[in-house]
Amino acid sequence: MSWLTQTFSSSIGRKFLTALTGFFLIIFLIGHVTGNLLLFKPDEGRAFNEYTAFMTGNLGIMIVRYLLYAAILAHVIITLLLAYHNRKARPVGYKKAAPSPHVSWSSRNMGILGTLVLIFIVIHMSNFWYSLKWGMVPTINYQEGGDIKNLYVVVLDSFSNLWYTALYVVMMVFLSLHLMHGFQSAFQTLGWRHKKYWPIIRNVGFWFSILVPIIFAAMPLYIYFFRNINH
Amino acid sequence: MNLTLNVWRQKGPADKGGFVTYEMKDINHHMSFLEMMDVLNERLEREGQEPVHFDHDCREGICGSCAMHINGRPHGPSKGTATCQLHMRLFNDGDVITVEPWRAKAFPVVKDLVVDRSAFDRIIQAGGYVSVNTGGVPDANEIPVPKKIADEAFNAATCISCGACVAACKNASAMLFVSAKVSQLALLPQGKVERKNRVEKMVAQMDAEGFGNCTNTQACSVECPKEISQDFIAMMNREYISAKFTSDNL
C-alpha cells in the first residue's frame, strides 16, 4: 500500500477527508443561502431566476457544482465506512450506559442527523434540481437574456404546500444540530485547535449553525405565509 | 448503607456471561468502591463461592488498573477519579449499582470485570518510547525546556493507560490515550528525533488493534480520571498528517 492510500485509509486520514469535505459543504451552504436570499426580493422572482440561469450556465460554477456532488458523496461514503468500523469496535454494548455530562446530544447522534440531512438533500434535489434539469419548468422572458427557466414558480408552488413547508423547516432543525457539532469537529480533526482561537471557532460555529438554518427556514415560511400562490 | 449490586460475572473469554445481583448490607460510606468490592468478595469466599475478579494494584489513582464501568460511566460518577478513589459516600442508601467491564473489541473480557488491555502495550511498543542514544546524564540546564512546554508534556504524561477513554467513547476509540503518549514525547527534545516515525507507527498499531474512530464527542476527556485534554487529539491529528506527508517512510 502506498503511503498516500495508507494515510487516507487510516482512522485519522478518513476523518481528515470527512472534515475537508465537511468544510466544502459548509462553504457551499454560505453560497447557497446567500443566493437564495433573492427569493425575498419583491420583483416577482426576476433576480432569483436570473441568478439561477447564471448558476446553471456558467462553466466555472458547473465545475464547482460537480465538485460539490463529489464532496457530498465522499462525505457520506467515508462516514458510512467510519460508522461501520465504529460498530465493529464495540461488538458487545453496555447494559447500562449513561451519557457523560457536557457531551452534546448532537455529537453523539451525528449518524442519525447526517442520515436525515441526506434524505432531505435527496428530496430537495429531486424537487428543484431535477425539475430544473429534466422537469417541465415554464420559461420566462426578461428581454435581455432571452427565455430562461422560471424556477421561481416551482419554488412558489412547492412552498404553497403546507407539508413540504413544514418538512423543510423541521429538516433545518436537523441541519442546525448536525452543524452544531460538525463545524467545530472539522477544525478539531484538522488539528486546528489553539487556546486563542478555539473559543472563537466554537462561537462562530454555534452562530453559523443557528443563523444559516434559520435563514433557510425563513424562505419557505415567507413564501407560505406571504407569497402563497393560493392566496 | 444498604445497596443492591448488579455485577457482570463471566467465567472466561468464551463464556456468555451475565449479571448477578448481590444485596450489600451495612456498607460504610467512608469505604472506597474497591473496598466495598472486597467486602463482597470476602463474603463470597466465606460462602464458598468464587469471588468477583477485578483488576487493582496501587489503589492510589496512579496505576490505572481498576477498570470498572459503574452505573453507565467509566470509573463511576465522580469527575477526575479512578475507581479506587471513588468513595461510597457518593452513593445513597438503597441505590442499585450496575458494574460492568470495559466494552471494546480491542479489550476482550478475561474474566468478570477483568479485560485484556495489552492492545495499549502493543501501541506503546510500536513507537511510544525514545530509542535514540541520549549519552550520559547531562546537567539539567543543558537541555532547556520552557516551563510551559514541560507542563504540557507533563499533563499528557499523566495518562495512566486505564482505558476509560475507550470505555467512554461511543466508538470505542483509543485516540485520547494514543494522543497523550504521542504528544508527551513529541513535546520534549529527546522525543522530537523520532516524532514522525512514532506517530505513524502508533496510529497504525491503534488501527490494527480494532479501536474505533474518534468523532470528537469529547466524552473521553470528561471521563478520563486524569482529565487529559482534547488538545492532544488535535495535536496528534496535526502530527500524523504532517508526518505522513513529510517523513521518508513510503
XYZ file of C-alpha atoms in Angstrom:
481
model
C 0.000 0.000 0.000
C 1.425 3.365 -0.936
C 1.912 5.989 1.740
C -0.964 8.007 0.305
C -3.541 5.183 0.376
C -2.160 4.235 3.793
C -2.769 7.796 5.005
C -6.346 8.045 3.805
C -7.333 4.549 4.856
C -6.149 5.185 8.415
C -8.600 6.306 11.100
C -7.145 9.823 11.180
C -6.913 10.046 7.371
C -10.566 9.116 6.920
C -11.595 11.673 9.483
C -9.387 14.194 7.706
C -11.320 13.590 4.464
C -14.627 13.858 6.327
C -13.537 17.205 7.748
C -12.299 18.524 4.386
C -15.500 17.560 2.566
C -17.491 18.939 5.510
C -15.706 22.272 5.165
C -16.511 22.329 1.472
C -20.177 21.715 2.241
C -20.132 24.493 4.858
C -18.717 26.921 2.274
C -21.378 25.759 -0.192
C -24.098 26.460 2.395
C -22.876 30.062 2.662
C -23.106 30.474 -1.124
C -26.468 28.712 -1.325
C -28.115 30.712 1.441
C -26.741 34.000 0.065
C -28.053 33.331 -3.454
C -31.433 32.183 -2.200
C -31.907 35.433 -0.288
C -33.019 36.784 -3.695
C -36.324 34.973 -3.058
C -37.152 37.795 -0.643
C -36.716 40.456 -3.341
C -40.167 41.796 -4.278
C -39.643 41.557 -8.069
C -41.821 38.504 -8.827
C -38.719 36.297 -8.899
C -36.781 38.063 -11.637
C -33.490 38.388 -9.675
C -33.836 34.797 -8.459
C -34.460 33.441 -11.980
C -31.565 35.421 -13.457
C -29.335 34.154 -10.652
C -30.486 30.552 -11.354
C -29.796 30.994 -15.082
C -26.303 32.291 -14.295
C -25.595 29.450 -11.862
C -26.642 26.787 -14.381
C -24.948 28.330 -17.415
C -21.502 29.248 -16.073
C -18.694 26.721 -16.738
C -16.705 27.556 -13.582
C -19.785 27.170 -11.393
C -20.632 23.920 -13.191
C -17.209 22.520 -12.188
C -17.742 23.644 -8.573
C -21.201 22.029 -8.697
C -19.781 18.660 -9.733
C -17.130 19.017 -7.024
C -19.990 19.601 -4.608
C -21.794 16.414 -5.671
C -18.499 14.538 -5.260
C -17.988 16.105 -1.808
C -21.488 15.077 -0.666
C -20.927 11.526 -1.919
C -17.452 11.319 -0.363
C -18.707 12.754 2.956
C -21.487 10.148 3.062
C -19.382 7.168 1.936
C -16.485 7.891 4.300
C -18.770 8.456 7.278
C -20.635 5.222 6.496
C -17.286 3.442 6.434
C -16.311 5.051 9.739
C -19.678 4.120 11.254
C -19.180 0.503 10.117
C -15.739 0.382 11.779
C -17.068 2.037 14.912
C -19.847 -0.514 15.197
C -17.320 -3.336 14.909
C -15.123 -1.745 17.585
C -17.739 -2.471 20.263
C -19.480 -5.747 19.410
C -20.915 -6.096 22.934
C -22.529 -2.962 24.299
C -23.094 -1.863 27.879
C -26.248 -2.921 29.636
C -26.295 0.417 31.375
C -24.786 3.417 29.619
C -25.265 6.920 30.964
C -24.247 9.828 28.735
C -21.257 11.740 30.074
C -22.024 15.232 31.351
C -21.340 18.165 28.997
C -21.328 15.875 25.953
C -23.805 17.231 23.435
C -26.668 15.149 22.104
C -25.790 16.164 18.529
C -22.187 14.953 18.881
C -23.466 11.515 19.932
C -26.043 11.322 17.151
C -24.242 12.668 14.096
C -25.024 9.495 12.158
C -28.787 9.873 12.618
C -28.659 13.619 11.960
C -26.478 13.130 8.881
C -28.852 10.490 7.502
C -31.830 12.827 7.976
C -29.952 15.663 6.270
C -29.060 13.298 3.396
C -32.725 12.266 2.993
C -33.612 15.945 2.883
C -30.920 16.638 0.248
C -32.400 13.870 -1.942
C -35.955 15.272 -1.566
C -34.708 18.821 -2.094
C -32.714 17.940 -5.201
C -35.487 15.854 -6.740
C -37.853 18.784 -6.218
C -35.704 21.654 -7.519
C -32.529 20.384 -9.196
C -34.260 17.534 -11.064
C -37.120 19.814 -12.133
C -34.685 22.402 -13.398
C -32.594 19.866 -15.280
C -35.188 17.466 -16.683
C -38.606 18.562 -15.481
C -41.259 20.721 -17.111
C -40.279 24.164 -15.889
C -42.054 27.078 -17.604
C -39.823 29.697 -19.192
C -39.949 33.441 -18.829
C -38.507 36.242 -20.955
C -36.976 39.317 -19.339
C -35.893 40.616 -22.811
C -32.134 40.999 -22.171
C -31.277 37.315 -21.780
C -33.989 35.638 -23.883
C -36.055 32.771 -22.457
C -34.878 31.452 -19.113
C -36.390 28.829 -16.845
C -38.788 30.189 -14.256
C -37.680 28.246 -11.185
C -39.348 30.886 -9.023
C -42.811 29.484 -9.831
C -41.582 25.978 -8.932
C -40.418 27.369 -5.586
C -43.731 29.176 -5.033
C -45.625 26.022 -5.962
C -43.552 23.819 -3.613
C -43.834 26.135 -0.641
C -47.547 26.620 -1.136
C -47.824 23.099 0.204
C -48.102 23.071 3.992
C -46.484 19.639 4.408
C -43.489 20.424 2.233
C -43.012 23.741 4.026
C -43.226 22.027 7.415
C -40.809 19.271 6.309
C -38.345 21.904 5.113
C -38.452 23.774 8.423
C -38.106 20.601 10.522
C -35.179 19.468 8.385
C -33.470 22.790 9.040
C -33.561 21.936 12.747
C -31.709 18.696 11.957
C -29.232 20.579 9.763
C -28.653 23.002 12.627
C -27.920 20.166 15.061
C -25.636 18.467 12.522
C -23.684 21.687 12.027
C -23.598 22.406 15.760
C -21.170 19.541 16.224
C -19.793 19.227 12.681
C -18.455 22.775 12.405
C -16.114 22.627 15.406
C -15.427 18.922 14.906
C -13.924 19.637 11.460
C -11.461 22.110 12.990
C -10.554 19.612 15.717
C -9.985 16.833 13.187
C -7.688 19.012 11.105
C -5.773 19.809 14.278
C -6.708 23.487 14.155
C -7.177 23.867 17.857
C -5.407 26.591 19.725
C -6.127 28.161 23.088
C -6.536 31.588 21.448
C -8.753 30.566 18.567
C -10.787 27.634 19.888
C -13.351 29.816 21.751
C -13.759 31.875 18.546
C -14.239 28.722 16.426
C -16.851 27.427 18.886
C -18.734 30.722 18.911
C -18.645 31.150 15.139
C -19.721 27.508 14.761
C -22.611 27.976 17.192
C -23.969 31.084 15.465
C -23.377 29.665 11.989
C -25.367 26.557 12.974
C -28.216 28.728 14.216
C -28.323 31.515 11.653
C -27.878 29.627 8.361
C -30.722 27.131 9.014
C -32.938 29.994 10.303
C -32.404 31.942 7.061
C -33.061 28.791 5.020
C -36.234 28.086 7.026
C -37.380 31.700 6.663
C -37.672 31.245 2.868
C -40.453 28.607 2.799
C -42.211 30.306 5.727
C -42.118 33.699 3.938
C -43.464 32.133 0.749
C -46.137 30.071 2.518
C -47.479 32.972 4.542
C -46.880 35.949 2.240
C -46.320 34.762 -1.332
C -48.529 31.668 -1.399
C -49.865 31.245 -4.959
C -53.159 30.017 -3.490
C -53.668 33.375 -1.759
C -25.873 1.964 53.888
C -27.593 -0.890 52.052
C -27.084 -1.396 48.347
C -28.036 -3.701 45.516
C -25.120 -4.610 43.269
C -25.624 -5.928 39.742
C -22.216 -7.322 38.840
C -21.166 -8.762 35.480
C -19.954 -12.345 36.003
C -18.197 -14.187 33.188
C -16.234 -17.386 33.765
C -13.836 -16.837 30.870
C -13.439 -15.302 27.410
C -15.640 -17.975 25.814
C -18.392 -17.749 28.439
C -21.506 -15.750 27.576
C -21.636 -14.070 30.977
C -24.461 -12.300 32.723
C -25.391 -10.130 35.677
C -25.594 -11.486 39.212
C -27.373 -9.469 41.899
C -25.856 -9.124 45.381
C -27.542 -7.417 48.310
C -24.949 -5.482 50.316
C -25.758 -4.650 53.948
C -24.190 -2.074 56.283
C -21.647 -0.656 53.855
C -19.567 2.084 55.457
C -19.854 5.251 53.399
C -16.152 6.045 54.068
C -15.109 2.975 52.055
C -13.721 3.223 48.569
C -15.591 1.371 45.824
C -12.882 -1.311 45.706
C -13.082 -1.788 49.487
C -16.803 -2.343 49.077
C -15.972 -4.934 46.388
C -13.516 -6.512 48.869
C -16.355 -6.837 51.373
C -18.401 -8.609 48.722
C -15.518 -10.940 47.838
C -14.799 -11.827 51.470
C -18.447 -12.770 51.847
C -18.404 -14.827 48.624
C -15.267 -16.651 49.812
C -16.882 -17.379 53.187
C -19.886 -18.774 51.345
C -17.644 -20.987 49.209
C -18.361 -19.043 46.038
C -15.861 -17.675 43.569
C -15.028 -14.028 44.271
C -15.587 -11.337 41.635
C -12.423 -10.884 39.609
C -11.333 -7.314 39.096
C -8.005 -5.583 38.413
C -6.422 -3.419 41.084
C -2.929 -2.540 42.195
C -1.896 0.800 43.721
C -5.326 1.926 44.928
C -3.963 5.466 44.814
C -5.308 6.533 41.435
C -1.931 6.030 39.770
C -1.666 2.551 38.242
C -4.805 2.752 36.118
C -5.741 -0.888 36.551
C -9.070 -0.576 38.421
C -11.188 -0.542 35.284
C -14.901 -0.711 36.057
C -17.943 0.673 34.294
C -20.154 1.795 37.167
C -23.755 2.854 36.633
C -23.131 3.522 32.964
C -19.920 5.508 33.350
C -16.228 4.534 33.396
C -14.833 4.731 36.955
C -18.289 5.777 38.157
C -19.959 9.131 38.703
C -17.090 11.141 40.196
C -15.097 13.523 37.944
C -11.350 13.008 37.521
C -11.348 9.892 39.682
C -10.255 6.293 39.196
C -12.475 3.570 40.675
C -10.091 3.076 43.598
C -10.555 6.727 44.584
C -14.324 6.589 44.240
C -15.981 6.737 47.632
C -19.200 5.095 48.708
C -20.381 8.402 50.181
C -21.235 9.394 46.606
C -23.974 6.778 46.620
C -27.208 6.765 48.565
C -28.763 4.193 50.816
C -30.856 1.812 48.714
C -29.063 2.546 45.440
C -28.866 -0.073 42.715
C -25.333 -0.088 41.263
C -24.535 -1.792 37.961
C -20.909 -2.840 37.466
C -19.652 -3.946 34.032
C -16.270 -4.498 32.419
C -14.897 -2.118 29.728
C -16.584 -2.965 26.446
C -14.423 -2.864 23.323
C -13.343 -5.383 20.714
C -9.732 -4.471 21.492
C -10.295 -5.123 25.231
C -11.621 -8.708 25.360
C -13.064 -9.819 28.693
C -10.738 -12.218 30.510
C -12.961 -12.898 33.494
C -15.759 -11.000 35.277
C -14.598 -7.362 35.290
C -11.040 -8.066 34.093
C -10.297 -7.106 30.487
C -7.146 -7.674 28.456
C -5.679 -4.215 27.819
C -2.467 -5.433 26.191
C -3.560 -3.616 22.999
C -2.355 -0.453 24.764
C 1.016 -2.093 25.447
C 1.391 -3.035 21.778
C 0.646 0.559 20.761
C 3.402 1.766 23.100
C 5.743 -0.939 21.789
C 5.086 0.319 18.252
C 6.682 3.696 18.965
C 5.866 5.159 22.355
C 9.470 5.336 23.502
C 12.722 7.179 22.891
C 15.341 4.889 21.380
C 17.992 7.430 20.393
C 21.207 7.315 22.338
C 20.996 10.283 24.650
C 24.520 9.694 26.100
C 25.472 10.292 29.709
C 23.407 12.160 32.224
C 23.605 15.840 31.275
C 23.224 18.694 33.696
C 19.559 19.601 33.989
C 20.108 23.027 32.494
C 21.959 21.641 29.453
C 18.655 20.759 27.779
C 16.483 23.806 28.268
C 12.785 23.060 28.156
C 10.452 26.035 28.607
C 8.247 25.674 31.675
C 5.093 25.905 29.542
C 6.199 23.031 27.301
C 7.344 20.958 30.292
C 3.935 21.469 31.919
C 2.121 20.489 28.743
C 4.249 17.353 28.340
C 3.587 16.525 31.983
C -0.162 16.956 31.502
C -0.009 14.425 28.647
C 2.216 12.118 30.700
C -0.356 11.933 33.498
C -2.301 9.419 31.366
C -2.393 6.184 33.372
C -3.475 3.990 30.427
C -6.598 2.876 32.293
C -8.698 2.687 29.130
C -11.561 4.845 30.442
C -11.334 6.877 27.212
C -12.033 3.735 25.174
C -14.784 2.701 27.582
C -16.454 6.137 27.444
C -16.203 6.668 23.700
C -19.319 5.643 21.810
C -16.977 4.308 19.111
C -14.501 2.611 21.487
C -11.774 4.875 20.132
C -8.330 4.983 21.745
C -7.446 8.401 20.354
C -7.140 10.152 23.732
C -4.696 7.560 25.080
C -2.591 7.429 21.903
C -2.598 11.210 21.512
C -1.428 11.705 25.100
C 1.504 9.321 24.549
C 2.363 10.810 21.150
C 2.172 14.402 22.435
C 4.127 13.771 25.618
C 7.182 12.660 23.654
C 6.727 14.998 20.685
C 6.853 17.997 23.016
C 10.183 17.121 24.639
C 13.606 17.486 22.969
C 14.539 13.811 23.395
C 11.328 12.708 21.709
C 11.488 15.069 18.756
C 14.086 12.952 16.912
C 11.611 10.128 16.298
C 8.367 12.077 16.321
C 7.351 11.324 12.710
C 8.044 7.582 12.868
C 6.431 7.386 16.273
C 3.068 8.868 15.337
C 2.872 6.874 12.093
C 3.602 3.568 13.830
C 1.433 4.176 16.887
C -1.587 5.198 14.809
C -1.092 2.185 12.505
C -0.991 -0.096 15.559
C -4.035 1.612 17.088
C -5.990 0.916 13.884
C -4.705 -2.675 13.686
C -5.926 -3.360 17.234
C -9.515 -2.653 16.155
C -10.274 0.507 18.099
C -12.970 2.764 16.635
C -12.610 6.218 15.140
C -12.777 9.467 17.046
C -15.919 11.517 16.362
C -14.963 14.318 18.757
C -17.807 13.841 21.220
C -15.219 14.588 23.935
C -16.688 12.006 26.327
C -13.161 10.579 26.708
C -11.818 13.777 28.301
C -14.891 14.077 30.517
C -14.466 10.549 31.887
C -10.650 10.467 31.993
C -9.511 10.169 35.619
C -6.566 12.430 34.747
C -8.707 14.834 32.675
C -6.453 14.616 29.613
C -7.385 17.425 27.237
C -8.812 17.240 23.732
C -5.901 19.493 22.723
C -3.742 16.382 22.485
C -6.082 14.704 19.978
C -5.842 17.818 17.781
C -2.089 17.753 18.216
C -1.874 14.097 17.193
C -4.023 14.779 14.113
C -1.564 17.532 13.117
C 1.450 15.353 13.900
C 0.059 12.423 11.913
C -0.944 14.249 8.732
C 2.268 16.273 8.751
C 4.369 13.106 9.314
C 2.580 11.230 6.549
C 3.338 13.966 4.028
C 6.893 14.764 5.113
C 8.505 11.599 6.510
C 10.766 9.340 4.445
C 8.517 6.321 5.027
C 6.960 5.063 1.816
